[in-house]
XYZ file of C-alpha atoms in Angstrom:
679
model
C 0.000 0.000 0.000
C 1.407 3.382 -1.010
C 0.132 6.622 0.446
C 0.872 10.245 1.152
C 1.871 11.419 4.582
C 0.264 14.761 5.240
C -0.132 17.079 8.145
C -3.170 18.884 9.448
C -5.264 20.314 8.295
C -5.116 19.978 4.535
C -2.330 17.423 4.686
C -4.176 15.091 7.002
C -7.209 15.062 4.764
C -4.990 14.595 1.738
C -3.529 11.501 3.343
C -6.981 10.133 3.951
C -8.029 10.959 0.409
C -5.201 8.861 -0.953
C -6.255 5.797 1.029
C -9.697 4.406 0.150
C -9.598 2.145 3.226
C -9.793 5.237 5.410
C -13.124 6.169 3.842
C -11.440 9.336 2.687
C -14.118 10.325 0.210
C -16.569 11.180 2.947
C -13.907 12.891 5.060
C -12.788 14.997 2.127
C -16.331 16.113 1.430
C -16.988 17.010 5.051
C -13.610 18.313 6.166
C -13.137 16.512 9.489
C -9.963 17.405 11.365
C -8.302 17.190 14.747
C -4.832 16.490 16.174
C -2.669 16.618 19.281
C 1.003 15.870 19.842
C 2.051 13.860 22.899
C 5.478 14.948 24.086
C 8.018 12.243 24.737
C 8.974 13.590 28.166
C 5.416 13.183 29.402
C 4.573 16.878 29.345
C 0.979 17.851 28.542
C -0.045 17.432 24.892
C 0.654 20.284 22.512
C -2.654 21.328 20.962
C -2.742 23.479 17.818
C -4.980 26.568 17.937
C -7.429 25.127 15.442
C -8.720 22.276 17.623
C -9.575 21.125 21.108
C -8.202 17.717 21.991
C -9.368 15.166 24.560
C -7.631 11.883 25.290
C -10.023 9.025 24.578
C -9.558 5.316 24.112
C -6.387 4.460 22.221
C -6.280 7.587 20.090
C -8.068 10.804 20.951
C -11.034 12.972 20.157
C -10.641 16.430 18.675
C -13.173 19.117 17.950
C -12.507 22.040 15.629
C -12.309 25.665 16.727
C -13.147 28.500 14.319
C -13.524 26.108 11.429
C -14.611 28.817 9.012
C -11.347 30.662 9.601
C -8.844 27.826 9.699
C -10.318 25.219 7.385
C -12.621 26.943 4.937
C -10.974 30.322 4.410
C -10.909 29.764 0.653
C -14.703 29.754 0.458
C -17.160 32.592 0.689
C -18.530 33.328 4.145
C -21.825 31.466 3.711
C -20.154 28.315 2.425
C -17.487 28.483 5.117
C -20.123 28.688 7.841
C -22.014 25.805 6.251
C -18.978 23.530 6.208
C -18.028 24.633 9.713
C -21.369 23.270 10.941
C -20.419 19.803 9.660
C -17.333 19.562 11.859
C -17.740 17.223 14.807
C -15.619 15.565 17.462
C -13.542 13.009 15.612
C -11.084 10.269 16.648
C -7.533 11.164 15.700
C -4.140 9.571 15.877
C -1.417 10.936 18.120
C 2.294 11.025 17.485
C 5.295 12.175 19.467
C 6.586 15.731 19.002
C 10.172 14.856 18.117
C 12.297 13.710 15.171
C 10.760 10.237 15.216
C 7.352 11.624 14.384
C 7.199 10.007 10.953
C 9.618 7.103 11.320
C 6.806 4.577 11.533
C 5.229 5.893 8.327
C 7.734 5.987 5.441
C 6.091 8.355 3.028
C 6.175 11.144 0.556
C 5.061 14.232 2.439
C 2.285 16.271 0.876
C 2.798 19.979 1.564
C -0.334 22.088 1.238
C 1.154 25.485 0.433
C -1.910 27.549 1.350
C -2.525 25.782 4.650
C -3.543 28.474 7.134
C -3.455 26.233 10.194
C 0.082 24.969 9.529
C 2.246 27.108 7.180
C 4.068 25.334 4.365
C 7.473 26.392 5.708
C 6.729 24.680 9.003
C 5.646 21.507 7.216
C 8.829 21.454 5.142
C 10.923 22.108 8.242
C 9.572 19.050 10.006
C 10.402 16.889 6.998
C 13.896 18.381 6.799
C 14.555 17.494 10.437
C 13.416 13.968 9.793
C 15.659 13.635 6.751
C 18.726 14.438 8.878
C 18.577 10.808 9.967
C 20.528 8.582 7.547
C 17.898 5.860 7.472
C 15.117 8.273 6.496
C 14.400 9.693 3.058
C 11.037 11.438 2.863
C 10.213 13.195 -0.359
C 8.018 16.271 -0.728
C 5.141 16.897 -3.098
C 3.676 20.412 -3.133
C 0.079 21.215 -3.949
C -1.465 24.668 -4.252
C -4.242 24.210 -1.757
C -5.240 24.960 1.775
C -8.056 22.869 3.116
C -10.376 19.989 2.600
C -13.202 21.210 0.320
C -10.655 22.181 -2.343
C -8.845 18.870 -2.690
C -9.974 18.233 -6.246
C -6.294 17.903 -7.198
C -5.726 14.943 -4.908
C -6.398 12.244 -7.496
C -3.790 13.721 -9.803
C -1.165 13.977 -7.083
C -1.811 10.407 -6.027
C -1.544 8.963 -9.535
C 1.589 10.907 -10.465
C 3.537 9.871 -7.387
C 2.121 6.444 -6.522
C 4.910 4.484 -8.178
C 7.629 6.228 -6.174
C 6.010 5.990 -2.758
C 7.463 3.671 -0.086
C 5.408 0.732 1.159
C 3.918 0.109 4.586
C 4.992 -3.364 5.569
C 4.232 -3.815 9.270
C 2.665 -1.683 12.046
C 5.007 -0.370 14.722
C 4.616 0.902 18.263
C 6.028 4.438 18.693
C 8.035 4.608 21.895
C 8.841 0.879 21.690
C 11.045 0.919 18.583
C 12.745 -2.484 18.123
C 11.114 -3.607 21.362
C 7.665 -4.672 20.192
C 6.123 -6.970 17.596
C 2.771 -5.679 16.359
C -0.220 -7.434 14.875
C -1.058 -6.545 11.304
C -3.660 -3.953 10.352
C -5.681 -3.313 7.184
C -3.753 -1.163 4.738
C -0.370 -2.776 5.438
C 1.387 -5.195 3.105
C 1.076 -7.921 5.730
C -2.745 -7.795 5.588
C -4.243 -10.762 3.708
C -5.486 -10.053 0.199
C -9.236 -10.318 -0.519
C -8.774 -13.682 -2.204
C -7.071 -15.023 0.934
C -10.041 -13.982 3.044
C -12.383 -15.529 0.481
C -10.516 -18.840 0.625
C -10.615 -18.767 4.417
C -14.357 -18.141 4.331
C -14.790 -21.080 1.961
C -12.883 -23.350 4.339
C -15.316 -22.337 7.092
C -18.373 -23.055 4.996
C -19.265 -19.372 4.679
C -19.115 -18.521 8.390
C -16.824 -15.494 8.038
C -18.637 -12.198 8.664
C -17.190 -8.883 7.496
C -18.017 -6.091 9.910
C -20.516 -3.428 8.982
C -21.021 -1.223 12.044
C -24.451 -1.511 13.632
C -24.963 2.253 13.472
C -24.032 2.552 9.787
C -27.682 3.279 8.986
C -27.208 6.567 10.868
C -24.524 7.800 8.449
C -24.227 8.689 4.787
C -20.881 7.083 3.977
C -19.127 4.786 3.333
C -21.557 1.887 3.694
C -24.369 3.779 1.944
C -27.015 2.358 4.277
C -28.431 5.573 5.752
C -32.009 5.044 6.901
C -33.589 7.588 9.224
C -36.193 5.171 10.587
C -33.688 2.411 11.318
C -31.346 4.930 12.893
C -34.061 6.114 15.287
C -34.682 2.522 16.377
C -30.982 1.938 16.983
C -30.662 5.157 18.980
C -33.635 4.221 21.173
C -32.193 0.787 21.991
C -28.488 1.607 21.979
C -28.125 1.495 25.772
C -29.610 -2.020 26.008
C -27.090 -4.848 25.926
C -29.334 -7.058 23.779
C -29.050 -4.510 20.960
C -25.391 -5.431 20.571
C -25.765 -9.124 21.391
C -27.409 -9.790 18.032
C -24.382 -8.617 16.054
C -20.951 -10.110 15.514
C -19.081 -6.870 16.168
C -20.993 -4.190 18.083
C -19.936 -3.797 21.699
C -21.830 -2.857 24.820
C -19.323 -0.343 26.164
C -19.275 2.819 23.999
C -15.893 3.862 25.361
C -14.198 1.088 23.384
C -16.131 1.815 20.210
C -14.134 5.081 20.279
C -16.775 6.916 18.204
C -15.881 4.733 15.215
C -19.489 4.738 14.022
C -21.652 6.427 16.615
C -25.448 6.569 16.145
C -25.700 9.926 17.914
C -23.159 11.756 15.752
C -24.368 13.841 12.784
C -25.209 11.733 9.772
C -22.426 13.413 7.790
C -19.815 12.426 10.375
C -17.527 9.437 10.077
C -18.597 5.820 10.125
C -15.573 3.537 10.028
C -14.769 0.098 11.374
C -12.138 1.686 13.622
C -11.822 -0.292 16.847
C -14.469 -2.839 15.898
C -13.196 -6.238 14.753
C -12.656 -6.504 11.004
C -14.142 -9.980 10.786
C -15.890 -12.529 12.980
C -16.231 -16.286 12.585
C -19.698 -17.554 13.509
C -18.242 -20.658 15.121
C -20.198 -23.897 15.425
C -17.542 -26.196 16.828
C -13.929 -26.938 17.655
C -12.970 -27.184 13.973
C -13.944 -23.537 13.411
C -11.952 -22.553 16.487
C -8.875 -24.381 15.216
C -9.049 -22.934 11.689
C -9.469 -19.398 13.009
C -6.576 -19.776 15.427
C -4.329 -21.104 12.661
C -5.333 -18.284 10.296
C -4.693 -15.610 12.931
C -1.264 -17.035 13.738
C -0.254 -17.425 10.088
C -1.152 -13.848 9.179
C -0.247 -12.221 12.521
C -3.787 -10.952 13.105
C -5.150 -10.035 16.500
C -7.606 -12.646 17.799
C -10.494 -11.925 20.153
C -13.185 -14.117 21.683
C -16.750 -12.845 21.553
C -19.582 -14.506 23.431
C -22.678 -12.344 23.856
C -20.887 -9.003 23.896
C -21.980 -8.233 27.482
C -18.708 -6.689 28.616
C -17.689 -3.373 30.167
C -14.036 -3.652 29.082
C -14.280 -4.029 25.300
C -12.442 -7.356 25.497
C -14.180 -8.740 22.423
C -13.076 -5.941 20.124
C -9.885 -4.463 18.719
C -8.605 -2.698 15.619
C -7.784 -5.136 12.835
C -8.938 -8.148 14.853
C -10.762 -11.318 13.931
C -13.223 -12.627 16.523
C -14.266 -16.168 17.319
C -17.987 -15.567 17.863
C -19.498 -18.245 20.108
C -23.044 -16.953 20.536
C -24.719 -19.653 18.469
C -23.277 -22.543 20.463
C -26.516 -22.951 22.389
C -26.919 -26.636 23.138
C -27.927 -27.804 26.624
C -27.626 -31.429 27.710
C -28.811 -32.884 31.031
C -26.287 -35.397 32.350
C -26.036 -37.799 35.245
C -22.530 -36.875 36.284
C -20.317 -38.943 38.551
C -16.877 -38.111 39.881
C -14.980 -38.038 43.149
C -16.151 -34.455 43.554
C -19.805 -34.678 42.598
C -22.490 -37.213 41.732
C -25.852 -36.029 40.466
C -27.504 -33.958 37.790
C -25.331 -31.690 35.712
C -25.826 -29.477 32.714
C -23.465 -29.424 29.782
C -23.959 -25.923 28.497
C -23.260 -24.242 25.173
C -21.562 -20.885 25.407
C -24.622 -18.664 25.503
C -26.778 -20.168 28.185
C -27.460 -17.015 30.149
C -26.842 -16.312 33.792
C -26.004 -13.489 36.131
C -28.337 -10.599 36.819
C -28.986 -9.719 33.184
C -30.374 -11.990 30.523
C -27.604 -11.085 28.081
C -24.783 -12.516 30.189
C -23.227 -15.624 28.624
C -22.857 -18.291 31.299
C -19.735 -20.097 30.086
C -17.863 -16.986 28.967
C -16.257 -14.284 31.051
C -19.089 -14.538 33.582
C -18.202 -17.937 35.062
C -14.549 -17.670 34.087
C -14.403 -14.409 36.051
C -16.067 -15.856 39.170
C -19.700 -15.058 38.435
C -22.126 -13.524 40.939
C -25.901 -13.541 40.879
C -29.068 -14.075 42.869
C -28.304 -17.726 43.666
C -24.774 -17.231 45.001
C -25.789 -17.149 48.659
C -27.531 -20.502 48.217
C -25.088 -22.383 46.002
C -21.855 -20.388 45.720
C -20.216 -18.537 42.852
C -20.730 -19.636 39.264
C -17.092 -20.762 39.170
C -17.756 -23.022 42.156
C -20.270 -25.017 40.122
C -17.991 -26.030 37.244
C -17.252 -29.740 36.877
C -15.266 -29.606 33.660
C -14.367 -27.456 30.688
C -13.781 -28.347 27.055
C -11.378 -25.826 25.620
C -9.349 -25.278 22.455
C -5.852 -24.095 23.290
C -3.540 -21.804 21.337
C -2.005 -24.750 19.459
C -5.452 -25.852 18.265
C -5.861 -28.856 20.560
C -9.251 -29.667 22.102
C -8.723 -30.767 25.696
C -10.788 -31.426 28.811
C -9.960 -29.581 32.021
C -11.392 -30.877 35.303
C -10.270 -31.527 38.882
C -8.620 -34.738 37.616
C -7.532 -33.766 34.062
C -5.361 -30.758 33.283
C -6.077 -29.555 36.798
C -4.075 -26.370 36.425
C -6.109 -25.214 33.431
C -9.340 -26.145 35.206
C -8.257 -24.048 38.191
C -7.377 -21.073 35.989
C -10.569 -21.155 33.908
C -12.722 -21.380 37.038
C -12.455 -17.783 38.186
C -9.166 -16.591 36.683
C -10.702 -14.561 33.871
C -11.942 -15.267 30.362
C -10.423 -14.855 26.931
C -6.832 -15.592 27.846
C -6.082 -19.316 28.422
C -8.014 -20.772 25.485
C -11.394 -20.722 23.754
C -14.050 -22.569 25.748
C -16.238 -24.892 23.703
C -18.440 -26.144 26.539
C -18.798 -26.166 30.289
C -20.289 -28.848 32.515
C -21.819 -27.386 35.650
C -23.756 -28.608 38.652
C -27.519 -28.550 38.277
C -29.739 -27.762 41.200
C -33.440 -28.535 41.457
C -35.741 -25.613 40.714
C -37.949 -24.485 43.576
C -40.677 -22.078 44.488
C -39.173 -18.604 44.777
C -40.215 -15.448 46.575
C -39.070 -12.085 45.244
C -39.577 -8.467 46.264
C -38.954 -4.979 44.907
C -38.550 -1.967 47.180
C -38.133 1.532 45.753
C -38.261 5.047 47.116
C -37.814 8.310 45.244
C -36.983 10.804 47.940
C -34.087 12.928 49.119
C -34.591 11.516 52.599
C -33.171 8.165 51.604
C -29.400 7.904 51.719
C -29.134 4.143 51.544
C -27.868 4.032 47.971
C -28.002 7.448 46.305
C -28.892 10.988 47.224
C -32.101 10.878 45.189
C -33.423 7.364 45.186
C -33.108 3.892 46.586
C -34.024 0.668 44.882
C -33.769 -2.979 45.871
C -34.589 -4.758 42.635
C -35.021 -7.536 43.424
C -34.548 -9.299 46.720
C -35.089 -12.958 45.906
C -35.026 -16.192 47.817
C -35.201 -19.566 46.147
C -37.068 -22.018 48.351
C -38.639 -19.186 50.367
C -42.229 -17.986 50.582
C -43.343 -14.375 50.468
C -44.204 -14.474 54.170
C -40.651 -15.443 55.041
C -39.242 -12.779 52.714
C -41.552 -10.208 54.299
C -40.016 -10.934 57.683
C -36.545 -10.458 56.238
C -37.543 -7.125 54.704
C -39.466 -5.879 57.735
C -36.596 -4.020 59.516
C -35.846 -1.989 56.377
C -39.492 -1.125 55.804
C -39.964 -0.152 59.450
C -36.977 2.183 59.205
C -38.516 3.921 56.194
C -41.845 4.298 57.964
C -40.245 5.649 61.133
C -38.666 8.410 59.045
C -41.912 9.095 57.143
C -40.356 8.078 53.855
C -42.709 7.147 51.048
C -41.891 3.889 49.321
C -43.245 1.311 46.916
C -43.047 -2.336 47.908
C -43.994 -5.505 46.083
C -43.506 -9.102 47.146
C -44.735 -12.178 45.355
C -44.537 -15.953 45.140
C -43.441 -17.624 41.909
C -43.618 -21.307 40.914
C -39.965 -21.399 39.834
C -36.843 -19.290 40.024
C -37.020 -18.710 36.279
C -40.528 -17.286 36.617
C -39.302 -14.923 39.330
C -36.267 -13.910 37.283
C -38.316 -13.069 34.208
C -40.868 -11.078 36.190
C -38.445 -9.142 38.369
C -35.515 -8.520 36.004
C -36.734 -6.561 32.966
C -34.168 -5.339 30.408
C -32.281 -2.345 31.771
C -29.759 0.039 30.233
C -26.366 -1.310 31.235
C -23.964 0.288 28.777
C -24.647 3.961 29.423
C -22.344 4.076 32.440
C -18.607 3.980 33.121
C -17.898 1.858 36.143
C -15.504 1.001 38.914
C -15.914 -1.155 41.974
C -14.647 -2.738 45.163
C -15.603 -5.622 47.426
C -17.170 -4.533 50.721
C -16.279 -7.218 53.277
C -18.607 -8.258 56.062
C -15.896 -7.342 58.581
C -16.139 -3.648 57.652
C -19.820 -3.446 58.486
C -19.379 -5.450 61.674
C -16.579 -3.219 63.004
C -17.324 -0.429 65.479
C -17.053 2.506 63.079
C -17.022 0.655 59.777
C -20.722 0.839 59.041
C -20.895 4.586 59.691
C -17.739 5.234 57.664
C -19.223 3.268 54.804
C -22.464 5.229 54.897
C -20.569 8.518 54.989
C -18.628 7.448 51.922
C -21.800 6.332 50.138
C -23.431 9.690 50.806
C -20.427 11.591 49.509
C -19.947 9.379 46.457
C -23.626 9.514 45.545
C -23.284 13.291 45.198
C -20.504 12.797 42.645
C -21.596 9.915 40.431
C -24.721 8.822 38.635
C -25.218 5.630 40.599
C -23.791 3.394 43.275
C -25.145 -0.107 43.166
C -24.170 -3.735 43.463
C -25.271 -7.067 44.828
C -25.427 -8.336 48.392
C -24.323 -11.942 48.742
C -22.599 -14.575 50.816
C -20.180 -16.653 48.731
C -18.672 -18.488 51.679
C -20.894 -21.531 51.123
C -18.984 -24.804 50.900
C -21.349 -26.416 48.392
C -19.505 -26.547 45.106
C -15.854 -27.022 44.211
C -14.181 -23.942 45.624
C -10.620 -25.070 44.888
C -10.529 -22.569 42.044
C -8.940 -19.257 41.096
C -11.827 -16.932 41.924
C -10.529 -13.946 43.881
C -9.998 -15.205 47.465
C -11.777 -12.138 48.886
C -15.089 -13.324 47.403
C -15.468 -15.528 50.491
C -15.603 -12.502 52.811
C -17.767 -10.228 50.641
C -21.011 -8.782 51.972
C -21.626 -6.395 49.105
C -20.023 -6.070 45.679
C -20.119 -2.291 45.252
C -20.190 -0.770 41.770
C -20.060 2.967 41.090
C -20.995 4.461 37.757
C -20.883 7.766 35.939
C -23.308 8.273 33.101
C -22.197 8.242 29.478
C -23.103 11.229 27.368
C -23.988 10.618 23.740
C -22.898 14.092 22.670
C -20.170 15.299 25.043
C -16.851 13.399 24.706
C -15.087 15.764 27.089
C -17.622 15.039 29.826
C -17.168 11.300 29.332
C -13.425 11.591 29.813
C -13.943 13.673 32.949
C -16.450 11.166 34.285
C -14.075 8.265 33.757
C -11.318 10.222 35.498
C -13.720 10.787 38.387
C -14.177 7.034 38.769
C -10.475 6.195 38.520
C -8.899 9.000 40.518
C -11.571 10.039 43.006
C -14.450 7.689 43.712
C -12.775 4.267 43.686
C -9.823 5.507 45.797
C -12.362 6.831 48.305
C -13.801 3.334 48.709
C -10.315 1.851 48.806
C -9.500 3.939 51.873
C -12.202 1.996 53.711
C -10.856 -1.378 52.557
C -7.094 -1.045 51.932
C -5.899 -3.837 49.693
C -9.466 -4.665 48.729
C -10.344 -6.548 45.586
C -12.953 -6.033 42.897
C -15.096 -8.196 40.642
C -13.148 -8.765 37.447
C -16.198 -8.098 35.270
C -17.361 -4.943 37.055
C -14.262 -2.960 37.933
C -12.457 0.026 36.469
C -10.683 -0.958 33.250
C -8.046 1.681 34.075
C -7.425 0.263 37.561
C -3.720 1.032 38.225
C -3.167 -2.078 40.379
C -5.409 -4.361 38.357
C -3.315 -7.508 38.822
C -3.772 -7.441 42.598
C -7.237 -5.890 42.670
C -8.835 -8.322 40.195
C -6.866 -11.508 40.940
C -5.394 -11.140 44.420
C -2.562 -13.486 45.317
C -3.526 -15.812 42.457
C -2.043 -13.626 39.727
C 1.468 -15.052 39.464
C 0.180 -18.639 39.454
C -2.337 -17.715 36.777
C 0.403 -16.083 34.737
C 2.458 -19.274 34.835
C -0.527 -21.290 33.598
C -1.122 -18.735 30.861
C 2.507 -19.134 29.761
C 2.144 -22.919 29.696
C -0.964 -23.070 27.509
C -0.453 -19.879 25.465
C 3.308 -19.257 25.402
C 3.172 -16.750 22.538
C 0.262 -14.723 23.899
C -2.264 -15.411 21.147
C -5.174 -14.704 23.485
C -5.276 -11.106 24.703
C -7.940 -9.150 26.539
C -7.736 -5.919 28.512
C -6.955 -6.641 32.208
C -6.723 -10.369 31.417
C -3.852 -12.397 32.822
C -0.773 -11.778 30.679
C -2.067 -8.574 29.103
C 0.695 -6.632 30.847
C 3.065 -8.013 28.191
C 1.239 -6.080 25.473
C 0.562 -2.481 24.487
C -1.921 -1.011 22.051
C -0.119 1.370 19.715
C -1.434 4.755 18.669
C -2.798 3.340 15.425
C -4.690 0.647 17.331
C -2.378 -2.268 16.585
C -1.791 -4.755 19.399
C 1.955 -5.033 20.059
C 3.841 -7.516 22.218
C 6.732 -6.058 24.197
C 9.879 -8.096 23.798
């Protein structure tokens, strides 16, 4: 692939215009810009006067300032104002402000001589500095233009110089020169040709799915699927996890979509694949797993594992990745299981049998592999405690069984040590418990007098008890209700009896928005509440935090039960937990700067405030802060080093990567989105 290297503003758009894969046609027509330079010494980013920049995801988000002046000065005032109105916050790449700025992109530099935002002399000076290095030889092509709407000359420049342009062979990681090996990305010579992908698809029986972003119907280009009615439907359901579950690429957490194709952006704004996976394999068995693993290794392509897509960390996505999509492995088999550890009924479950507190959670994916909490934990233990055996395809393509008597180390790691990193699970055999009559209750109050959970409302939705009757549950709830009545607090209370737990679950757990928040969390141990000042300190913290964030919630449980096989890698602190606390700040669909501030609030203010109450406390792997500085200890406790050794045994080359997963500290995501292993 040959291309121009340009600078903002005209140069950046010129670069895009020369690369069809960057959907440059639509960018050229709309004039989308934005850039920031990260300084190598760690100083604050240098931001040009023509944009505002906000760090976001793996790149950044920039919004234009005085677009009519800086970008459209060659047009009359009316046209300039019109084009200025099309500018929107846009993901941008970052590069270091030093002589290495272009070393990763051997190119011919396109100087836009009338560029108001960055004078031609400055552009040429940067290239001259780069060419002082003996290994660098960047040519210059000059074009008499300033900014995006005028780039009618681009096709000519591209054709004239294409033969002399250097090639992009392999992505690199700026800052890790000669220290990292990066996965391939589209647009590089290492990327498989279309006929290679076609042959791979044929070998899979047509199961390869090319990504078209879910929100593409909200945009004009490049997929040409704009549909106002469909877009409105997508916008209305965007915050529901099931909206994304039905696709092979869309992800629940908008932070990791990085505005690649956002349904709430103007229809003229960008819609690119960006950080979504490039392809997904709709897997139906171990053979599909093996073929996908072999293809990813052969072509050095990032591999992800996607179950239902219910994930706050974006683990199932990544720029240039191919996903093994396991959603349609739905078989359930009732077994009479016998071993030294358990004799009785068991369920052999396909990968999308749901569990947890939301119907979109895949049981055998990151839920159980991460420990797994829910409404039945206090009765039976964590989800990981129930596992009798796993069938898993490892990084070398082998299908093996992991149980307490076979491949015990892998069984231990998969049962609580995190998903997406040791292998690809094909099936899970779990204990089955008899269904029983279940009582469930909802208690809500919308009043400023209630400080139990937030400063504006309190909700217990639901309190459930399998094997209990409503009269028994009423007695359990009575002290709370009496406290509300003593303080003259209005409330709404419902309690009911249901024939089965499933009936209660369906009635009391309607679909709720789960992806419109940015979260962090900590375990609240029973010992804190039982200590002399612990309960009051906790309530003081809850009151203060509830004034800062959109919600503080969680699940009360007792995972100390001995029923189940608890010789597993679930965080040891689960056994002392009274309440798994989760804090959340709301996600704005139109204010990227606010979203960054809200995530900073979680990471640097709210979670540390809870940590002061429980120094050294852990957090639920699936509901913590993805930017947790001490994630190895917080999410895995003292198990981390043992888990890392098992990871090295079964995946020595690090094929399986996921954010905050065991072994992910050996990788970095470069500024262009490529996943790079540090040597």
